[in-house]
mmCIF file of C-alpha atoms in Angstrom:
data_model
loop_
_atom_site.group_PDB
_atom_site.id
_atom_site.type_symbol
_atom_site.label_atom_id
_atom_site.label_comp_id
_atom_site.label_asym_id
_atom_site.label_seq_id
_atom_site.Cartn_x
_atom_site.Cartn_y
_atom_site.Cartn_z
ATOM 1 C CA UNK A 1150 0.005 0.003 0.007
ATOM 2 C CA UNK A 1151 2.840 2.416 0.742
ATOM 3 C CA UNK A 1152 4.362 1.772 -2.674
ATOM 4 C CA UNK A 1153 1.089 2.509 -4.369
ATOM 5 C CA UNK A 1154 0.667 5.604 -2.360
ATOM 6 C CA UNK A 1155 4.080 6.883 -3.398
ATOM 7 C CA UNK A 1156 3.204 6.432 -7.066
ATOM 8 C CA UNK A 1157 -0.010 8.405 -6.582
ATOM 9 C CA UNK A 1158 1.799 11.098 -4.732
ATOM 10 C CA UNK A 1159 4.448 11.380 -7.498
ATOM 11 C CA UNK A 1160 1.693 11.668 -10.091
ATOM 12 C CA UNK A 1161 -0.056 14.370 -8.191
ATOM 13 C CA UNK A 1162 3.208 16.316 -7.698
ATOM 14 C CA UNK A 1163 4.068 16.035 -11.411
ATOM 15 C CA UNK A 1164 0.572 17.235 -12.337
ATOM 16 C CA UNK A 1165 0.894 20.141 -9.979
ATOM 17 C CA UNK A 1166 4.220 21.083 -11.482
ATOM 18 C CA UNK A 1167 2.778 20.793 -15.015
ATOM 19 C CA UNK A 1168 -0.066 23.184 -14.110
ATOM 20 C CA UNK A 1169 2.259 25.604 -12.266
ATOM 21 C CA UNK A 1170 3.351 29.036 -13.656
ATOM 22 C CA UNK A 1171 6.805 27.502 -14.386
ATOM 23 C CA UNK A 1172 5.479 26.309 -17.693
ATOM 24 C CA UNK A 1173 4.545 29.852 -18.675
ATOM 25 C CA UNK A 1174 8.024 31.013 -17.866
ATOM 26 C CA UNK A 1175 9.475 28.312 -20.072
ATOM 27 C CA UNK A 1176 7.247 29.435 -23.036
ATOM 28 C CA UNK A 1177 8.047 33.083 -22.509
ATOM 29 C CA UNK A 1178 11.796 32.585 -22.519
ATOM 30 C CA UNK A 1179 11.525 30.852 -25.871
ATOM 31 C CA UNK A 1180 13.207 27.607 -24.878
ATOM 32 C CA UNK A 1181 10.176 25.359 -25.249
ATOM 33 C CA UNK A 1182 7.694 27.259 -27.564
ATOM 34 C CA UNK A 1183 6.037 30.667 -27.967
ATOM 35 C CA UNK A 1184 3.344 32.743 -29.650
ATOM 36 C CA UNK A 1185 3.596 34.366 -33.124
ATOM 37 C CA UNK A 1186 1.104 36.503 -35.009
ATOM 38 C CA UNK A 1187 0.560 36.416 -38.835
ATOM 39 C CA UNK A 1188 -1.860 38.477 -40.911
ATOM 40 C CA UNK A 1189 -4.702 37.872 -43.412
ATOM 41 C CA UNK A 1190 -5.587 40.584 -45.873
ATOM 42 C CA UNK A 1191 -7.818 41.131 -48.934
ATOM 43 C CA UNK A 1192 -8.460 44.293 -50.877
ATOM 44 C CA UNK A 1193 -11.450 44.941 -53.135
ATOM 45 C CA UNK A 1194 -11.407 47.243 -56.161
ATOM 46 C CA UNK A 1195 -14.297 48.481 -58.344
ATOM 47 C CA UNK A 1196 -15.256 45.786 -60.878
ATOM 48 C CA UNK A 1197 -15.278 46.655 -64.579
ATOM 49 C CA UNK A 1198 -16.679 43.246 -65.614
ATOM 50 C CA UNK A 1199 -20.192 43.213 -67.065
ATOM 51 C CA UNK A 1200 -22.973 41.691 -64.948
ATOM 52 C CA UNK A 1201 -25.271 39.155 -66.643
ATOM 53 C CA UNK A 1202 -29.005 39.627 -66.495
ATOM 54 C CA UNK A 1203 -30.656 37.553 -63.788
ATOM 55 C CA UNK A 1204 -33.998 35.880 -63.356
ATOM 56 C CA UNK A 1205 -36.635 38.492 -62.500
ATOM 57 C CA UNK A 1206 -38.191 36.108 -60.046
ATOM 58 C CA UNK A 1207 -34.829 34.879 -58.562
ATOM 59 C CA UNK A 1208 -32.026 37.375 -58.609
ATOM 60 C CA UNK A 1209 -29.434 34.725 -57.695
ATOM 61 C CA UNK A 1210 -29.851 32.967 -61.076
ATOM 62 C CA UNK A 1211 -28.205 34.331 -64.294
ATOM 63 C CA UNK A 1212 -30.340 34.046 -67.470
ATOM 64 C CA UNK A 1213 -30.403 34.897 -71.140
ATOM 65 C CA UNK A 1214 -33.314 37.269 -71.785
ATOM 66 C CA UNK A 1215 -35.114 37.146 -75.189
ATOM 67 C CA UNK A 1216 -36.309 40.307 -76.882
ATOM 68 C CA UNK A 1217 -40.053 39.728 -77.632
ATOM 69 C CA UNK A 1218 -39.852 42.473 -80.344
ATOM 70 C CA UNK A 1219 -37.089 40.522 -82.188
ATOM 71 C CA UNK A 1220 -36.712 37.022 -80.678
ATOM 72 C CA UNK A 1221 -34.034 35.909 -83.147
ATOM 73 C CA UNK A 1222 -31.717 38.788 -82.342
ATOM 74 C CA UNK A 1223 -29.538 38.660 -79.211
ATOM 75 C CA UNK A 1224 -30.419 41.356 -76.638
ATOM 76 C CA UNK A 1225 -28.173 44.371 -76.382
ATOM 77 C CA UNK A 1226 -25.320 43.988 -73.866
ATOM 78 C CA UNK A 1227 -25.511 46.139 -70.730
ATOM 79 C CA UNK A 1228 -23.501 49.327 -70.231
ATOM 80 C CA UNK A 1229 -19.821 49.243 -69.132
ATOM 81 C CA UNK A 1230 -18.259 50.112 -65.819
ATOM 82 C CA UNK A 1231 -18.855 49.414 -62.182
ATOM 83 C CA UNK A 1232 -22.154 51.332 -62.241
ATOM 84 C CA UNK A 1233 -24.185 49.724 -64.993
ATOM 85 C CA UNK A 1234 -27.533 49.081 -66.541
ATOM 86 C CA UNK A 1235 -27.371 45.357 -67.263
ATOM 87 C CA UNK A 1236 -30.722 44.905 -69.014
ATOM 88 C CA UNK A 1237 -34.101 46.509 -69.704
ATOM 89 C CA UNK A 1238 -37.111 44.759 -71.174
ATOM 90 C CA UNK A 1239 -38.455 45.740 -74.592
ATOM 91 C CA UNK A 1240 -42.211 46.049 -74.713
ATOM 92 C CA UNK A 1241 -44.260 44.194 -77.386
ATOM 93 C CA UNK A 1242 -47.955 45.069 -77.354
ATOM 94 C CA UNK A 1243 -48.707 42.610 -80.140
ATOM 95 C CA UNK A 1244 -50.663 42.723 -83.412
ATOM 96 C CA UNK A 1245 -54.063 44.338 -82.900
ATOM 97 C CA UNK A 1246 -57.175 45.049 -84.956
ATOM 98 C CA UNK A 1247 -57.958 48.633 -85.934
ATOM 99 C CA UNK A 1248 -60.902 49.891 -83.882
ATOM 100 C CA UNK A 1249 -62.664 53.208 -83.035
ATOM 101 C CA UNK A 1250 -63.047 52.215 -79.376
ATOM 102 C CA UNK A 1251 -60.690 53.200 -76.547
ATOM 103 C CA UNK A 1252 -58.447 50.220 -75.917
ATOM 104 C CA UNK A 1253 -55.825 49.118 -73.409
ATOM 105 C CA UNK A 1254 -53.274 46.571 -74.716
ATOM 106 C CA UNK A 1255 -51.042 44.434 -72.554
ATOM 107 C CA UNK A 1256 -47.297 43.978 -73.041
ATOM 108 C CA UNK A 1257 -45.770 40.632 -73.505
ATOM 109 C CA UNK A 1258 -44.130 39.144 -70.386
ATOM 110 C CA UNK A 1259 -40.307 38.881 -70.394
ATOM 111 C CA UNK A 1260 -39.215 35.611 -71.923
ATOM 112 C CA UNK A 1261 -35.849 34.108 -70.932
ATOM 113 C CA UNK A 1262 -33.807 30.928 -70.570
ATOM 114 C CA UNK A 1263 -31.660 29.648 -67.722
ATOM 115 C CA UNK A 1264 -27.938 29.403 -68.339
ATOM 116 C CA UNK A 1265 -26.147 26.010 -68.062
ATOM 117 C CA UNK A 1266 -22.830 25.320 -66.539
ATOM 118 C CA UNK A 1267 -21.178 26.274 -69.820
ATOM 119 C CA UNK A 1268 -22.861 29.706 -69.666
ATOM 120 C CA UNK A 1269 -25.110 28.951 -72.631
ATOM 121 C CA UNK A 1270 -28.950 29.129 -72.611
ATOM 122 C CA UNK A 1271 -30.595 25.787 -71.824
ATOM 123 C CA UNK A 1272 -34.014 24.358 -71.195
ATOM 124 C CA UNK A 1273 -37.485 25.741 -71.821
ATOM 125 C CA UNK A 1274 -38.364 29.364 -72.447
ATOM 126 C CA UNK A 1275 -39.722 30.788 -69.164
ATOM 127 C CA UNK A 1276 -41.675 33.997 -68.530
ATOM 128 C CA UNK A 1277 -41.453 36.587 -65.841
ATOM 129 C CA UNK A 1278 -42.369 40.233 -65.257
ATOM 130 C CA UNK A 1279 -40.756 42.865 -67.369
ATOM 131 C CA UNK A 1280 -37.930 44.583 -65.575
ATOM 132 C CA UNK A 1281 -34.793 46.754 -65.578
ATOM 133 C CA UNK A 1282 -31.593 45.658 -63.843
ATOM 134 C CA UNK A 1283 -28.905 47.890 -62.363
ATOM 135 C CA UNK A 1284 -25.565 46.905 -60.761
ATOM 136 C CA UNK A 1285 -23.335 49.080 -58.505
ATOM 137 C CA UNK A 1286 -19.895 47.447 -58.095
ATOM 138 C CA UNK A 1287 -18.070 50.737 -57.162
ATOM 139 C CA UNK A 1288 -17.623 49.637 -53.560
ATOM 140 C CA UNK A 1289 -18.763 52.982 -52.122
ATOM 141 C CA UNK A 1290 -22.499 52.779 -51.381
ATOM 142 C CA UNK A 1291 -22.621 56.364 -52.689
ATOM 143 C CA UNK A 1292 -26.080 55.995 -54.225
ATOM 144 C CA UNK A 1293 -27.400 56.421 -57.767
ATOM 145 C CA UNK A 1294 -30.502 57.326 -59.842
ATOM 146 C CA UNK A 1295 -32.202 55.572 -62.734
ATOM 147 C CA UNK A 1296 -34.587 57.382 -65.153
ATOM 148 C CA UNK A 1297 -36.443 56.444 -68.330
ATOM 149 C CA UNK A 1298 -37.658 58.613 -71.194
ATOM 150 C CA UNK A 1299 -39.921 57.650 -74.033
ATOM 151 C CA UNK A 1300 -38.040 59.369 -76.871
ATOM 152 C CA UNK A 1301 -41.150 60.258 -78.881
ATOM 153 C CA UNK A 1302 -44.713 59.095 -79.497
ATOM 154 C CA UNK A 1303 -45.286 55.760 -81.275
ATOM 155 C CA UNK A 1304 -44.641 56.364 -84.953
ATOM 156 C CA UNK A 1305 -45.606 54.181 -87.932
ATOM 157 C CA UNK A 1306 -43.376 52.956 -90.750
ATOM 158 C CA UNK A 1307 -44.984 55.631 -92.931
ATOM 159 C CA UNK A 1308 -44.308 58.261 -90.205
ATOM 160 C CA UNK A 1309 -47.855 58.491 -88.878
ATOM 161 C CA UNK A 1310 -48.084 59.230 -85.137
ATOM 162 C CA UNK A 1311 -50.266 57.195 -82.731
ATOM 163 C CA UNK A 1312 -51.655 60.346 -81.092
ATOM 164 C CA UNK A 1313 -52.566 60.128 -77.421
ATOM 165 C CA UNK A 1314 -51.099 56.656 -76.850
ATOM 166 C CA UNK A 1315 -49.674 56.232 -73.338
ATOM 167 C CA UNK A 1316 -47.546 53.484 -71.740
ATOM 168 C CA UNK A 1317 -48.187 52.796 -68.045
ATOM 169 C CA UNK A 1318 -45.908 50.642 -65.893
ATOM 170 C CA UNK A 1319 -47.596 49.345 -62.724
ATOM 171 C CA UNK A 1320 -46.689 47.527 -59.494
ATOM 172 C CA UNK A 1321 -42.978 48.397 -59.290
ATOM 173 C CA UNK A 1322 -41.118 46.270 -56.788
ATOM 174 C CA UNK A 1323 -37.389 45.793 -56.079
ATOM 175 C CA UNK A 1324 -35.751 42.369 -56.230
ATOM 176 C CA UNK A 1325 -32.169 41.721 -55.025
ATOM 177 C CA UNK A 1326 -29.859 39.176 -53.340
ATOM 178 C CA UNK A 1327 -27.710 41.983 -51.904
ATOM 179 C CA UNK A 1328 -27.472 42.775 -48.155
ATOM 180 C CA UNK A 1329 -27.040 46.458 -48.897
ATOM 181 C CA UNK A 1330 -30.070 48.598 -48.069
ATOM 182 C CA UNK A 1331 -32.588 48.405 -50.960
ATOM 183 C CA UNK A 1332 -33.174 51.391 -53.243
ATOM 184 C CA UNK A 1333 -36.737 52.520 -53.699
ATOM 185 C CA UNK A 1334 -38.975 52.672 -56.785
ATOM 186 C CA UNK A 1335 -39.855 56.305 -57.364
ATOM 187 C CA UNK A 1336 -43.483 55.471 -58.025
ATOM 188 C CA UNK A 1337 -45.480 52.268 -57.871
ATOM 189 C CA UNK A 1338 -47.236 53.247 -61.134
ATOM 190 C CA UNK A 1339 -45.601 55.278 -63.801
ATOM 191 C CA UNK A 1340 -47.235 56.706 -66.971
ATOM 192 C CA UNK A 1341 -44.685 57.818 -69.604
ATOM 193 C CA UNK A 1342 -45.014 61.109 -71.394
ATOM 194 C CA UNK A 1343 -43.200 61.189 -74.727
ATOM 195 C CA UNK A 1344 -40.170 63.534 -74.634
ATOM 196 C CA UNK A 1345 -40.161 63.712 -70.783
ATOM 197 C CA UNK A 1346 -37.740 62.037 -68.303
ATOM 198 C CA UNK A 1347 -39.334 59.986 -65.569
ATOM 199 C CA UNK A 1348 -37.554 58.708 -62.407
ATOM 200 C CA UNK A 1349 -37.711 54.918 -62.041
ATOM 201 C CA UNK A 1350 -35.676 53.945 -58.919
ATOM 202 C CA UNK A 1351 -32.934 55.492 -56.799
ATOM 203 C CA UNK A 1352 -30.501 54.679 -54.045
ATOM 204 C CA UNK A 1353 -29.514 57.171 -51.399
ATOM 205 C CA UNK A 1354 -26.021 57.206 -49.890
ATOM 206 C CA UNK A 1355 -25.720 54.048 -47.899
ATOM 207 C CA UNK A 1356 -27.951 52.063 -50.222
ATOM 208 C CA UNK A 1357 -27.886 50.168 -53.526
ATOM 209 C CA UNK A 1358 -24.563 48.296 -53.564
ATOM 210 C CA UNK A 1359 -24.878 45.093 -55.659
ATOM 211 C CA UNK A 1360 -27.461 44.168 -58.314
ATOM 212 C CA UNK A 1361 -31.072 45.342 -58.232
ATOM 213 C CA UNK A 1362 -34.118 44.614 -60.386
ATOM 214 C CA UNK A 1363 -37.096 46.852 -60.740
ATOM 215 C CA UNK A 1364 -39.833 44.358 -61.636
ATOM 216 C CA UNK A 1365 -43.264 45.598 -62.764
ATOM 217 C CA UNK A 1366 -45.553 43.099 -61.121
ATOM 218 C CA UNK A 1367 -44.873 39.436 -60.338
ATOM 219 C CA UNK A 1368 -45.446 36.027 -61.993
ATOM 220 C CA UNK A 1369 -48.966 36.159 -60.489
ATOM 221 C CA UNK A 1370 -49.714 39.066 -62.853
ATOM 222 C CA UNK A 1371 -48.990 36.984 -66.000
ATOM 223 C CA UNK A 1372 -51.708 35.353 -68.118
ATOM 224 C CA UNK A 1373 -51.804 33.371 -71.329
ATOM 225 C CA UNK A 1374 -54.082 34.774 -74.051
ATOM 226 C CA UNK A 1375 -54.880 34.095 -77.710
ATOM 227 C CA UNK A 1376 -53.538 36.741 -79.960
ATOM 228 C CA UNK A 1377 -53.224 36.674 -83.741
ATOM 229 C CA UNK A 1378 -53.996 32.999 -83.702
ATOM 230 C CA UNK A 1379 -51.418 31.879 -81.167
ATOM 231 C CA UNK A 1380 -50.904 31.696 -77.379
ATOM 232 C CA UNK A 1381 -48.972 34.644 -75.911
ATOM 233 C CA UNK A 1382 -47.925 35.243 -72.280
ATOM 234 C CA UNK A 1383 -48.881 38.758 -71.254
ATOM 235 C CA UNK A 1384 -48.328 40.894 -68.155
ATOM 236 C CA UNK A 1385 -51.184 42.880 -66.663
ATOM 237 C CA UNK A 1386 -48.727 45.453 -65.283
ATOM 238 C CA UNK A 1387 -47.515 47.121 -68.434
ATOM 239 C CA UNK A 1388 -50.252 48.617 -70.577
ATOM 240 C CA UNK A 1389 -50.618 50.787 -73.626
ATOM 241 C CA UNK A 1390 -53.797 52.871 -73.766
ATOM 242 C CA UNK A 1391 -54.839 54.052 -77.233
ATOM 243 C CA UNK A 1392 -57.798 56.456 -77.718
ATOM 244 C CA UNK A 1393 -60.524 55.237 -80.104
ATOM 245 C CA UNK A 1394 -60.518 58.668 -81.768
ATOM 246 C CA UNK A 1395 -56.870 58.233 -82.803
ATOM 247 C CA UNK A 1396 -56.427 57.491 -86.540
ATOM 248 C CA UNK A 1397 -54.691 54.105 -86.934
ATOM 249 C CA UNK A 1398 -53.018 53.068 -90.135
ATOM 250 C CA UNK A 1399 -52.322 49.524 -91.160
ATOM 251 C CA UNK A 1400 -48.657 49.622 -90.267
ATOM 252 C CA UNK A 1401 -46.292 48.797 -87.421
ATOM 253 C CA UNK A 1402 -45.735 51.599 -84.862
ATOM 254 C CA UNK A 1403 -42.687 51.844 -82.619
ATOM 255 C CA UNK A 1404 -41.005 54.010 -80.058
ATOM 256 C CA UNK A 1405 -37.685 53.997 -78.139
ATOM 257 C CA UNK A 1406 -37.215 53.959 -74.384
ATOM 258 C CA UNK A 1407 -34.030 55.541 -73.131
ATOM 259 C CA UNK A 1408 -32.828 54.306 -69.665
ATOM 260 C CA UNK A 1409 -30.223 56.565 -67.951
ATOM 261 C CA UNK A 1410 -28.243 55.690 -64.809
ATOM 262 C CA UNK A 1411 -26.249 58.388 -63.052
ATOM 263 C CA UNK A 1412 -24.091 58.463 -59.899
ATOM 264 C CA UNK A 1413 -26.361 61.102 -58.371
ATOM 265 C CA UNK A 1414 -27.740 59.722 -55.095
ATOM 266 C CA UNK A 1415 -31.524 59.461 -54.742
ATOM 267 C CA UNK A 1416 -33.618 61.830 -52.718
ATOM 268 C CA UNK A 1417 -35.216 60.569 -49.528
ATOM 269 C CA UNK A 1418 -38.476 62.057 -50.799
ATOM 270 C CA UNK A 1419 -39.855 59.747 -53.497
ATOM 271 C CA UNK A 1420 -41.614 62.661 -55.111
ATOM 272 C CA UNK A 1421 -38.218 64.319 -55.579
ATOM 273 C CA UNK A 1422 -38.931 67.338 -53.360
ATOM 274 C CA UNK A 1423 -36.157 68.902 -51.254
#
């Protein structure tokens, strides 16, 4: 029993020595170990790379939009630089019969395809709300403003004007995967006046870093209708009102929408007042 007790006592003494401040002294004098600090660092710079359009219903998913006004032609690429317009829907109001009644025509929904792992379009054509997409990769959260202008009234191929026709964009809502504070749509509903600039959405200082979509409506606002003998997916949130009294010639009418993005931060007042 005495022998056993001595072993236990020795173990306890060694344990006490191991837990004593002597170990700290040994580490500090460098003979048996020490502490060393190294660093980790990363620096971000403004990105000049273009940003792909993304799914208007899922902003984490890049897609290839299709222009409903010219489906066989690739869509125009977005603007260059760290503050960019990546995409804006073109509006197709279809082929309509001439009438003397006041009419409201719906725009086609935005068609697009998902991108495969190789970056090429794949799978079925899908439909979502019409939208405009903006990216701010400046790394400043300095804010920005987006406007749109209908260059002039709808004009026919023989230069006839569709007098009194008006485009209205309804149900504006912002989609993003960014954690930066969301910009705001300047108005839920927007009626364009030919030749005039209209604010669309804006980010104040401290907002709007990353990619943002201004959708007009949601997938719930889409419907399939028969038009010119075929099924067409329409959105209820972009409309063209044409007065019955307007003279309509048997020709195709068109107009241009000019989207402008500036580095001017948005105003906290959505009406633009000081």
